[in-house]
Every structure is written in structure tokens, then in C-alpha cells.
Amino acid sequence: MASFQNYIFPESLEDAYELLQANRRNAVIGGNGWLALGRQKLHTAIDLSRLGLGQIRVGPAYVEIGAMATLRQLERELPGSLLACCVKPIAGVQFRNLATVGGSLYSRFGFSDPVTALMAMDTTVLLHRQGDVPIVDFVWQKPSRDIVLGCRVENNGRRAAYQTLRLSATDLPVLTVAVSRLGSDWRVVVGARPGKAMLAEEASRLLSEGKADAGTAASAAAEELSFGSNMRGSGGYRRQIAQVLIARAIEQLHGEGGLAIC
Amino acid sequence: MLITTVLNGKSLRQEVPADKTLLDFLRENGCLSVKRGCGTENCGLCTVWVDGTPVLSCSYPLPRIDGHEVTTLEGVREEAAAFGAYMAGEGAEQCGYCSPGFIMTVLAMERELRNPAEEEINAYLAGCLCRCTGYSSQMRAIRKYLEKRHETD
Amino acid sequence: MRQISQKVRKLDAQALVTGMPVYTQDIVQGPYLTVKIVRSPHAHAKILSVDASKAMKVPGAACVLTHRDVPHVRHTLGGYAYAGSNPYDRLVLEDRVRFVGDAAAIVAAETAEAAERMARLVKVEYEVLPAVLDMDTAEEAPAVVHPEEDYVCKPSIRNGNARNVLACGESGNGDVEKVFSQCDVVLEDDYHTLGNSQCMMETFRSYSFYDKNRKLTVISSTQIPFLVRRTIAYVFGLPISTVRVIKPKVGGGFGAKQSLVTELFGAAVTIKTGLPAMVLFDRRESFTATTTRHEMKLRVKMGAMRDGTVRAVSLYVRENAGAYGDHAMGCVGLSGHKSLPMLGKVEAYSFRYDVLYTNLIPGGAFRGYGATQGCFAVESMVNKMAHALGLDPVEMRLKNIPMEGDVMPAYYGETLTSSHLDRCIRRGKEMIGWDEKYPRRQTGSHTVRAVGMAASMQGSGIGGVDKCFATVRLDEDGRYTVLNGAGDMGTGCDTILAQIAAEVLETDIANVHAAAVDTDYSPYDKGSFASATTYVTGMAVVKACERLIGQMMAEAAAALETPEERLVFQGDCILEKDAPENRISVSDLARRQMTSGNCHAFTATCGHMSQTSPPPLMAGFVEIELDTQTGQVKVLDYAACIDCGTVINANLARVQAEGGIVQGIGMALYENMQFSSQGKMRNNSFLQYKIPSRLDVPPIRVAFDSSYEPTGPFGAKSIGEIVINTPAPAIADAIYNACGVYMTELPFLPERVLDAINNKAE
């Protein structure tokens, strides 16, 4: 467990932001999932749970997800959606009642299921100071001392198929794949490579231009992305199953399958 | 810091270190049913309810219970005994160490899901590890318990 | 039978499901010192110095103990009866650390926070030594794990600790090479099994204090209370009876608590400071600093005739003992002696082994105890042989298994006194739907369903070694108390023993109380391990109950003024056969203890030792779905039929089986202990070391086909360990049946399966 001397519920975002800047050892606490695992020595933990950031709003143009919305809320409030589907294997209900969307986004973990899924959608991350940042850029930004307010996903009918391989059902993934389609516009995203999720640009382009079938696009993606090894599998294996899972996801979307954001 | 909470129906005001775990706080306040099985949020043994929602007390930030209600197995003993009787009827409690967290999650599930299918039950309880039983006896107990509850409703 | 084979509830069920404070950490009361261990970051090092000065300045610091502060008494932590062959290769603390996580120093403080700070502030100066991290090169390695001069090993063991050889040995019967040369087909293959972590939910903990009479008392979550007492006494130079060990409810063990783990550390602190001390290992310490299943490499050679008769088999096992030899001898022995006898028709067998020390976490006891590893290798080879001969693996088993009455040379020459294994195999085959499903069915463009099977045996106690006593007492109110020292670790053996007592005493289980273990009051028992409690302690209970009935009969004869031979015991009363109105109730008899002038106490203590270890037997059948593009295996169904002799408790036996099979599935598919190149365990949490969740396993289907074991209580044998053995070989064979590749290394990760499929295609 991380240690900290103070624990503060700021009354406004500005207070929270100022507090975060006040000391390098101050940190925003999301669900506490990862802090509880670490041994960081913090000065002040900043709890955003009293700032109304725990809501999920479904509008005609956007779905807005507050940073303090829990992964379990995605399942309960967006049933049958892409996000509900992708968080199901994460640890357990009790964990998902803690873990927040903001925490998932800010941590930018390679193995993150929701980050992979959100990257396949038209997602903008909302930051207190920096403003709105497309998720593809956000994921590759160095974590800054800004506050993630949540994300906004276009409710535009884009559908995505989500595929993952896990050694056991509630384990971290060996690989995550989200392929999405809006009309002729395709997007192929691969996470848990084991590095951060990446957009397979070439494969996405081939599909969007109608120049590739599932197999060809999957091969292109496996070719253009890099894969590494960790305890759960080698880079070589990841490359092989990336092809398999991407092809399966594409087939699902060809078959009018796939899930929307809400 | 000073926190005010309702623990198993009783109001409590206590000065606590900001970085104490909810789990340790609960055990120190006499809720010895709460167990730590892993400390990495993967076993479910430490499950308690905050405002009726099952969470992992090994990682739930203690200050966040300020102004909220916390329930442990000690607070729902009658219900626990009612479901527990079905577990005992199957031999499903075995060593019993995971029973409190498991039962808290089952009782939360009962409140949250209506007539869940086996698949949904397994998905809901997936975060409750048990090394003794292999889970089959737990499912038999849950099914019999829910059937009985259904009949009496 | 009124109690036997019933679904009797565990006596402690109500307490457990209502979360009553019944475990070690729940029952101790402060204030006490919290003990923490300073652990080696190196796989092998000499400790040059330990500087405790900074640590002792932490407010609340009580003591820092180094190797200079503990007795220099070589011992083993492995719990085993007196005849044990474990080398004495440990000290509580030593000036040498032998694996990452080995204890370098002990600290104690008034609070956990202070103790943790102290542990970080103790400055240990190490001279890092070359480490032995691979058992295959251990013999030639320049480093020696146990160079110490006072290393103790029984002369009967062929030991070469200077070459990192803990032991080597061989046994056999007949001329295997000659018989191989006469066989139609001879196959040979290598198998590799990994360390596994027992992962009981309650991690290791104990609490020690001096009672008011200055008796060193230890409350411990252990399977072996009496062996904990003996070892503490031995190490600290105390008379055994001046140490008291209390075992409350235990949150699982699976063998992990068949070793002393925390007890000596806490005792050292209490002896040093005079204060109560609590040692509690967290999950990471439980993974990295205790014991695991032994890693083994096994070579099997098997010769058979075209009709499927296996005529000769040889097994060579290399066992990785890790840094200490706690359970190495027992486990390596079982890898052969409980796998090879399953080939009941062989004319010759040979079993050879080498046990090697390495600078890795020590091997220890884990359900199956070496038999599991042997079963994987030998049963896998039986399946391979069946395929090579074009035979159904089920028929292959039925042709080769030992039958009731057979002498089993590889099983210490014991006779198989009870077996329904043939019936178990046929029943399991029906349960899984073998004839319809064997070998495979394509279920999708990239999915194949297939079945596989394996058979197995274990033992029931350790023949001629395990000694257990039981005391049965008629209490003042006419109820009974069963005192035992077995050490129920959560499996329900207290309830089993109470059932056995209730059956003999012809009373309801509600009238029988089974007390938890307290070495001051409980009769001696070697402990709860080796699948022994029902079979060995259970017989002690039977004997004690019979003797108690004798005592009551004698008293009744006096009370009724009727010769004893005319009386009959009827559970609630004793009466005259031919004049039933001449009777005395058991409660009246109970009261007479306190009122009559003859001062007879109705209490009987009996011991039991079995000269044999009759094997329970089982057949396990699995159906899997294999994804041929990713290599992922999903277990769809598992059906097992078990002959554990008479089932004493229908629920508890079934749950033992279900739980053990699921552990075996985890071992087969993803429990994958990994070490860094420096010998550090990489997956030391439930985040990284995954045991099966309920989403990973199908409902396990278990049936019993019970033979009657004449030497066991009411015909019972054992159930606790055998149940973990069949999943690995059965799943391996299902994978072969699905896609034609032999998986010989655990676990069967999708990557390995896919590699094998790809290699086969090339």
C-alpha cells in the first residue's frame, strides 16, 4: 500500500488541480486499485469523488464518461455495449466497483482493456488544463500533472468487435484487439503487445479502402506493429495471435456483429 | 483524519491515519470476519459493502467511507447463516477462510441480479477465489438457496 | 450404518459461515510484538555482517536477531514422523542465504509499521556467491549450496552434498533391458513438471508466548501440531513437554503447512524477549519464501506387446529440491512408487532418481507429494503407447491395471487388498460419453473438441511409519468428546473422526464433540498429511470407542449386577439381552463416574499404525475444446470416478475430489511459476500467479465406486491427495486427441500448444 499523510476531498476542480501542483508527491486517487499495490510515498492523496465526476451521460451525439465512473458502472449503465463487454474479465465485480475509468485512462497501461476499446472508438480524453485530447495522442503523452476529467465518445453508430486472449479468465490479457467500423471507415487497435495499445494504421487504411480481406488486413497489422515478451507470452506468439484475433474481429464486423458505445 | 461512518448499523466517529486500509480498520473495530487473502485485489476474501456495494476492503480508501455505510458479515449474520446453511449442506465451506468474502458477494448478487443464470452467477462471483472446493459445491448451494428464496417470495 | 457415508455437515460449519473469529489471527490478543523477516535479495550469498543499529532506533523496536542469536542446531522443517529421511540442512538463521527470500535476520517491534521499518533499516552486508539455478547443471556447478561441515544426512541415503546431490537411489524388479528387447514396441520420452504454489487462502502465521507457568506456547496455523512442538523443542534445546502447540481453525494447507514455516521465528523472538510475538507472512512471502511442489524432470521408457500388454517400464526422475531438503526424499520416492504400480502386469521395472540442490525456493509438500508428477509422466506414456499400438487408452488401462489381490512390486511389494479401479474406469468412460466423443470432433472452423483420460493411485498414510492416537471420553452428561491430534486444516477431518466415533458408539453425531488440537491435552498424532487422517487416525478412533464401550459394559455389569456377557450395548443404553427391562442408560452411566465409589473414568486412548498404505484409485476423464489457431485449451467437462474405499462423508469426499481436480486443472493449464535469471520468483502474487477462478472450470462431476478396504475404518481408504493427479495427463492426452501433439511440459500454455501444432505441421 502506498503511504500518504493527508487525504483531501477538494471542493472544486481548481482546488484539486492546485493541490496537485503544490507538491510533487501529491497524487490523484482514482479507485486506489494500483496505489494499493505500490509502495509509493505520497504526501497528499487527492480524492475526486465529491466532484460529480462519477456519471455516465448518454446523449444523442456523445457518451460522456466521468473519470470517477467505475468499470462496474460501465456494465450496469451501458449494458450490451463495447465497454461493458471489454471490462467483464477484469479481476472481479468487487474490483470493478473500485476501479475507475479515469484511473484506467491516466495509467495508460498496455494491458488495459478499456483503453484498447476506447481507442477503436472516436474518443476524446478530457483534461482539466490541457482540454480535449484525442485518445490516440493522449495514450502516448507522457503522464502530466493534469487531472483526467473523463472521456467523451462520439455516439455515431461506430461498431467494434473486441477480442482478447487470456491464460485464465480473470487474468491480465496476453493480447487485446478492438476493430471498429463506421461505414467504410475501419480502425484496428491492438493492446497488451504487451506495450501500450496501438492503432494499426496500414491495416486500418487497407480495410477502409476496401483493399484487404480479413486475413490480409490482419497480416498487415501483425506486420506493422511491434510485439514484445513478458511472463504471459513471447512477442512471436503475440504476433501470431494478433493475426488470428484481428481476423476474427473483422469477420464479426463483416457479419454485422460488433458492439456500439451504448 | 476524522471520519464518521455507520458500521454494521452503528455510528462511529474515529480519528484514523489517512493511509490505513479499510480492511485493517474493520478488523481493529472488531469485524474479524474480514480476511486478507492476497493484498493484490485478486482473491475477494476482504469483500465488504460500502452503501451496499461489494468492494475490496484491502484497497478501498478508508477516508472514502466518511459519510457512508459499511457492512461486514457481522452486520448480516442472520442472512449469512441462512445462506451458509446451504453451503454447510453441501460441504462447500471447507476451510471457511474465504467464506465471509464469498457470502458477502453472494448476498450482494442476490440484491443486484434477478433470477441469474449460472453463467451470470459465475461472472458475478469470479473475483471470489477458493482453493479448497473447486467451486461446484458453492454453485449447488447457491442454486438451492436461490430456488428456496424464489419459492418463498 | 447411520453416520457413515452420510452427508453430515461439518461440525464447525455454522461458525465458519457466520464469520466467527476462529483462526489464529482472530483469537490472539495484544499487545504483542510483530515479527518481520529480513530477506535475502540474492540467490546465494555469505552474510559478512549485520548492522542493526539503525533498526533498533525505530520507536517501538524490540529486537533484531541474527545468526549469532539463534541456536546452531541443524534441523529440517519438513514435518514427518520419526523415521523421516529428511537431511538436517537448515538453521533458523545462518551466515549464508541460499535463495532469494531466504531469511537473513529477524526483527520484532511493537507495531507492524515499526517492524516493517526495522526490516528495511537492518543493513546486511552480503558477499554474493555464484548460484546454482538449474538442476541439470547442479552437479557440475562451481557453487555448492550446502558446503557446511555440520550438514546431517542419514547414512542410508546416498548423498553428495559437496556436488549438490541431496540423494540418489534406485529400485527395481527384474531385468528391464532384457524385457524391453522382447517387446513389440518400446517408447521413451521426457517430461517436465514445474513448481506450484499451494495457495491456501490463509497465509502462514503463528503466535508465540509464555503462559503464566512460563511454558512456551505457540498458536499456529499448521497441519502438524505435534511435529511443530517437537521441532521447536529440538532447535531451542527444550524438553518436548515444556512446549505447547495449539492449532485453531486453519484456512487451508494442501501440504504447505506440513512444514514449519513461521513458528521458529516467532519462538526465537519470544524466547529472546519474553514477549508474545506474532509472525504473519503475506501472500508474497507465502509465494517466495516457503515451499513449492518440487520441479521434476522425468524420463519414462515403456515396452509393450501389440495386444497392449505393458511388460516393462523404467522411470528416471531428477528432482529439484531447491535450497533445502525438507520434503525432497518423500516426494521423489512417491514419483515412482505411486505411478509405476499402475502398470500391474509388468515383468520388470526400474526406478532411479537424483535429487539436486539448487539456489531456488525449496520444494515441499503439496497435495500429491511427488505422485502427481510421476502420474503425469507415466500416464502420459501409457496414453502414448496406446496411440502407438492403435488401442483405445481406456482398453489399454483395463488391460494393464493391477487388480484386487495382485502383489505390486513397485509399491513396496504390497498387495492390492481392495480395488474397484476397473469399475471406476468403465464408469468414468460412460460419464464422459467416451464412445461418442473419442477421439475428437471438429466443432468449428478452428475449434476441436476431444477427450482424454488418465488413472491414478495414491496411498493412505505411510505404512509402518504413521502413528496416530485418539482419545474418546464419555462426558458427565452422556455425550462424547473425541480428542485427536491430527490437525484438521479445513478439510473436515474432525467431523470425519466424530462420525466414525458416532458410528461405533451408535449415537447421533450431535452427541459427539471433536476438540481442536492442543498438544497439552490432545493425544499424539503425526499430523494431517499423507492422506492419513481418515485411514489411520480413524482406526485409532474405532479402537478407542471399542475400548470405551468395554469400560461402560464393565461398569454396567456392576450397576445391573449382571454378568457382562449377558449385556448388550445399544447406543443409548446397555441392557440384558434376555431381560431388556434390566438396563442402564448411557447418561446414567456417565453420571455414575462422578457418584459411584469405584472411581472408573470412561476414557479410552488408543493408537494405530498400519503396516500398509492401501491405495485409493481413480479414473479421470476430460473433454476439452482446443482453439487450433491460438493453442488455447478450454476444459468443458471433467468426470471422475473414485475408489477411496468406503466414503465416510459423502459431501466432504465429493468436495475433496472437486477441489483437487480443479487444482490439477490449474497446474495443467496456467499455474506457471517463473524465475528471473537471478533466481527471483517473478509471479509472486495472485495478480501474476493465477489459480483457477470459477470461470475457468466446468462443474466437476464426481462418482464413487467404493471397494471395501479391510484394514481401514468401515472399509475406508483415503481421498485427500489422489484427486489432483489425473488432470495433467488427461488434458495432455485430450490435446493429443484434438490435434496430434504430445504436450510433455507443464503447463500447457496456449503458446506451447500452438508451437507444437506448428512444429508438427512443418
PDB file of N, CA, C and O in Angstrom, chain C residues 167-197:
ATOM      1  N   ALA C 167      20.442 -36.627  -2.868  1.00  0.00           N
ATOM      2  CA  ALA C 167      20.314 -38.079  -2.789  1.00  0.00           C
ATOM      3  C   ALA C 167      20.249 -38.650  -4.182  1.00  0.00           C
ATOM      4  O   ALA C 167      19.878 -37.979  -5.144  1.00  0.00           O
ATOM      5  N   CYS C 168      20.643 -39.911  -4.281  1.00  0.00           N
ATOM      6  CA  CYS C 168      20.327 -40.641  -5.495  1.00  0.00           C
ATOM      7  C   CYS C 168      19.950 -42.043  -5.058  1.00  0.00           C
ATOM      8  O   CYS C 168      20.291 -42.484  -3.959  1.00  0.00           O
ATOM      9  N   GLY C 169      19.225 -42.710  -5.896  1.00  0.00           N
ATOM     10  CA  GLY C 169      18.810 -44.046  -5.494  1.00  0.00           C
ATOM     11  C   GLY C 169      18.171 -44.782  -6.631  1.00  0.00           C
ATOM     12  O   GLY C 169      17.912 -44.212  -7.695  1.00  0.00           O
ATOM     13  N   GLU C 170      17.970 -46.050  -6.422  1.00  0.00           N
ATOM     14  CA  GLU C 170      17.276 -46.831  -7.433  1.00  0.00           C
ATOM     15  C   GLU C 170      16.604 -48.033  -6.783  1.00  0.00           C
ATOM     16  O   GLU C 170      16.994 -48.474  -5.709  1.00  0.00           O
ATOM     17  N   SER C 171      15.591 -48.476  -7.431  1.00  0.00           N
ATOM     18  CA  SER C 171      14.966 -49.724  -7.012  1.00  0.00           C
ATOM     19  C   SER C 171      14.415 -50.364  -8.268  1.00  0.00           C
ATOM     20  O   SER C 171      14.350 -49.734  -9.323  1.00  0.00           O
ATOM     21  N   GLY C 172      14.032 -51.597  -8.148  1.00  0.00           N
ATOM     22  CA  GLY C 172      13.534 -52.252  -9.349  1.00  0.00           C
ATOM     23  C   GLY C 172      13.255 -53.713  -9.103  1.00  0.00           C
ATOM     24  O   GLY C 172      13.403 -54.229  -7.989  1.00  0.00           O
ATOM     25  N   ASN C 173      12.851 -54.319 -10.175  1.00  0.00           N
ATOM     26  CA  ASN C 173      12.451 -55.715 -10.101  1.00  0.00           C
ATOM     27  C   ASN C 173      12.627 -56.278 -11.498  1.00  0.00           C
ATOM     28  O   ASN C 173      12.090 -55.731 -12.463  1.00  0.00           O
ATOM     29  N   GLY C 174      13.369 -57.329 -11.617  1.00  0.00           N
ATOM     30  CA  GLY C 174      13.558 -57.957 -12.927  1.00  0.00           C
ATOM     31  C   GLY C 174      14.549 -57.187 -13.797  1.00  0.00           C
ATOM     32  O   GLY C 174      15.072 -56.156 -13.399  1.00  0.00           O
ATOM     33  N   ASP C 175      14.782 -57.703 -14.971  1.00  0.00           N
ATOM     34  CA  ASP C 175      15.768 -57.139 -15.892  1.00  0.00           C
ATOM     35  C   ASP C 175      15.031 -56.337 -16.962  1.00  0.00           C
ATOM     36  O   ASP C 175      14.559 -56.891 -17.952  1.00  0.00           O
ATOM     37  N   VAL C 176      14.901 -55.035 -16.761  1.00  0.00           N
ATOM     38  CA  VAL C 176      14.086 -54.240 -17.693  1.00  0.00           C
ATOM     39  C   VAL C 176      14.633 -54.272 -19.108  1.00  0.00           C
ATOM     40  O   VAL C 176      13.866 -54.398 -20.065  1.00  0.00           O
ATOM     41  N   GLU C 177      15.953 -54.149 -19.228  1.00  0.00           N
ATOM     42  CA  GLU C 177      16.512 -54.076 -20.588  1.00  0.00           C
ATOM     43  C   GLU C 177      16.220 -55.357 -21.363  1.00  0.00           C
ATOM     44  O   GLU C 177      15.888 -55.320 -22.544  1.00  0.00           O
ATOM     45  N   LYS C 178      16.316 -56.447 -20.664  1.00  0.00           N
ATOM     46  CA  LYS C 178      16.044 -57.733 -21.326  1.00  0.00           C
ATOM     47  C   LYS C 178      14.587 -57.796 -21.777  1.00  0.00           C
ATOM     48  O   LYS C 178      14.285 -58.178 -22.908  1.00  0.00           O
ATOM     49  N   VAL C 179      13.682 -57.376 -20.901  1.00  0.00           N
ATOM     50  CA  VAL C 179      12.264 -57.439 -21.285  1.00  0.00           C
ATOM     51  C   VAL C 179      11.954 -56.433 -22.392  1.00  0.00           C
ATOM     52  O   VAL C 179      11.212 -56.736 -23.321  1.00  0.00           O
ATOM     53  N   PHE C 180      12.574 -55.231 -22.304  1.00  0.00           N
ATOM     54  CA  PHE C 180      12.382 -54.260 -23.399  1.00  0.00           C
ATOM     55  C   PHE C 180      12.732 -54.903 -24.738  1.00  0.00           C
ATOM     56  O   PHE C 180      12.033 -54.699 -25.734  1.00  0.00           O
ATOM     57  N   SER C 181      13.826 -55.662 -24.747  1.00  0.00           N
ATOM     58  CA  SER C 181      14.293 -56.231 -26.018  1.00  0.00           C
ATOM     59  C   SER C 181      13.302 -57.258 -26.572  1.00  0.00           C
ATOM     60  O   SER C 181      13.347 -57.583 -27.751  1.00  0.00           O
ATOM     61  N   GLN C 182      12.416 -57.721 -25.704  1.00  0.00           N
ATOM     62  CA  GLN C 182      11.434 -58.709 -26.172  1.00  0.00           C
ATOM     63  C   GLN C 182      10.096 -58.064 -26.540  1.00  0.00           C
ATOM     64  O   GLN C 182       9.173 -58.743 -26.977  1.00  0.00           O
ATOM     65  N   CYS C 183       9.988 -56.747 -26.317  1.00  0.00           N
ATOM     66  CA  CYS C 183       8.705 -56.084 -26.558  1.00  0.00           C
ATOM     67  C   CYS C 183       8.536 -55.712 -28.025  1.00  0.00           C
ATOM     68  O   CYS C 183       9.502 -55.451 -28.737  1.00  0.00           O
ATOM     69  N   ASP C 184       7.275 -55.648 -28.456  1.00  0.00           N
ATOM     70  CA  ASP C 184       6.993 -55.237 -29.833  1.00  0.00           C
ATOM     71  C   ASP C 184       7.284 -53.763 -30.041  1.00  0.00           C
ATOM     72  O   ASP C 184       7.789 -53.347 -31.065  1.00  0.00           O
ATOM     73  N   VAL C 185       6.917 -52.968 -29.060  1.00  0.00           N
ATOM     74  CA  VAL C 185       7.108 -51.518 -29.168  1.00  0.00           C
ATOM     75  C   VAL C 185       7.742 -51.004 -27.876  1.00  0.00           C
ATOM     76  O   VAL C 185       7.296 -51.353 -26.782  1.00  0.00           O
ATOM     77  N   VAL C 186       8.780 -50.220 -28.030  1.00  0.00           N
ATOM     78  CA  VAL C 186       9.383 -49.566 -26.865  1.00  0.00           C
ATOM     79  C   VAL C 186       9.401 -48.071 -27.140  1.00  0.00           C
ATOM     80  O   VAL C 186       9.875 -47.623 -28.182  1.00  0.00           O
ATOM     81  N   LEU C 187       8.844 -47.305 -26.231  1.00  0.00           N
ATOM     82  CA  LEU C 187       8.805 -45.842 -26.383  1.00  0.00           C
ATOM     83  C   LEU C 187       9.513 -45.185 -25.206  1.00  0.00           C
ATOM     84  O   LEU C 187       9.533 -45.728 -24.100  1.00  0.00           O
ATOM     85  N   GLU C 188      10.053 -44.019 -25.475  1.00  0.00           N
ATOM     86  CA  GLU C 188      10.755 -43.298 -24.424  1.00  0.00           C
ATOM     87  C   GLU C 188      10.477 -41.813 -24.596  1.00  0.00           C
ATOM     88  O   GLU C 188      10.420 -41.319 -25.720  1.00  0.00           O
ATOM     89  N   ASP C 189      10.267 -41.122 -23.505  1.00  0.00           N
ATOM     90  CA  ASP C 189      10.016 -39.685 -23.614  1.00  0.00           C
ATOM     91  C   ASP C 189      10.400 -38.981 -22.320  1.00  0.00           C
ATOM     92  O   ASP C 189      10.517 -39.609 -21.267  1.00  0.00           O
ATOM     93  N   ASP C 190      10.579 -37.670 -22.447  1.00  0.00           N
ATOM     94  CA  ASP C 190      10.942 -36.848 -21.288  1.00  0.00           C
ATOM     95  C   ASP C 190       9.783 -35.942 -20.917  1.00  0.00           C
ATOM     96  O   ASP C 190       9.121 -35.376 -21.785  1.00  0.00           O
ATOM     97  N   TYR C 191       9.585 -35.776 -19.629  1.00  0.00           N
ATOM     98  CA  TYR C 191       8.503 -34.932 -19.124  1.00  0.00           C
ATOM     99  C   TYR C 191       9.067 -33.935 -18.120  1.00  0.00           C
ATOM    100  O   TYR C 191      10.087 -34.220 -17.466  1.00  0.00           O
ATOM    101  N   HIS C 192       8.404 -32.827 -18.023  1.00  0.00           N
ATOM    102  CA  HIS C 192       8.910 -31.768 -17.138  1.00  0.00           C
ATOM    103  C   HIS C 192       7.732 -31.135 -16.397  1.00  0.00           C
ATOM    104  O   HIS C 192       6.775 -30.678 -17.020  1.00  0.00           O
ATOM    105  N   THR C 193       7.817 -31.166 -15.093  1.00  0.00           N
ATOM    106  CA  THR C 193       6.775 -30.514 -14.289  1.00  0.00           C
ATOM    107  C   THR C 193       7.415 -29.390 -13.482  1.00  0.00           C
ATOM    108  O   THR C 193       8.574 -29.470 -13.094  1.00  0.00           O
ATOM    109  N   LEU C 194       6.645 -28.353 -13.222  1.00  0.00           N
ATOM    110  CA  LEU C 194       7.169 -27.168 -12.544  1.00  0.00           C
ATOM    111  C   LEU C 194       6.804 -27.141 -11.067  1.00  0.00           C
ATOM    112  O   LEU C 194       5.948 -27.898 -10.606  1.00  0.00           O
ATOM    113  N   GLY C 195       7.433 -26.212 -10.385  1.00  0.00           N
ATOM    114  CA  GLY C 195       6.969 -25.906  -9.042  1.00  0.00           C
ATOM    115  C   GLY C 195       5.577 -25.302  -9.116  1.00  0.00           C
ATOM    116  O   GLY C 195       5.230 -24.638 -10.092  1.00  0.00           O
ATOM    117  N   ASN C 196       4.769 -25.591  -8.112  1.00  0.00           N
ATOM    118  CA  ASN C 196       3.464 -24.944  -7.990  1.00  0.00           C
ATOM    119  C   ASN C 196       3.363 -24.433  -6.565  1.00  0.00           C
ATOM    120  O   ASN C 196       3.948 -25.004  -5.657  1.00  0.00           O
ATOM    121  N   SER C 197       2.581 -23.395  -6.411  1.00  0.00           N
ATOM    122  CA  SER C 197       2.375 -22.877  -5.068  1.00  0.00           C
ATOM    123  C   SER C 197       1.048 -23.413  -4.530  1.00  0.00           C
ATOM    124  O   SER C 197       0.054 -23.459  -5.246  1.00  0.00           O
TER     125      SER C 197
END
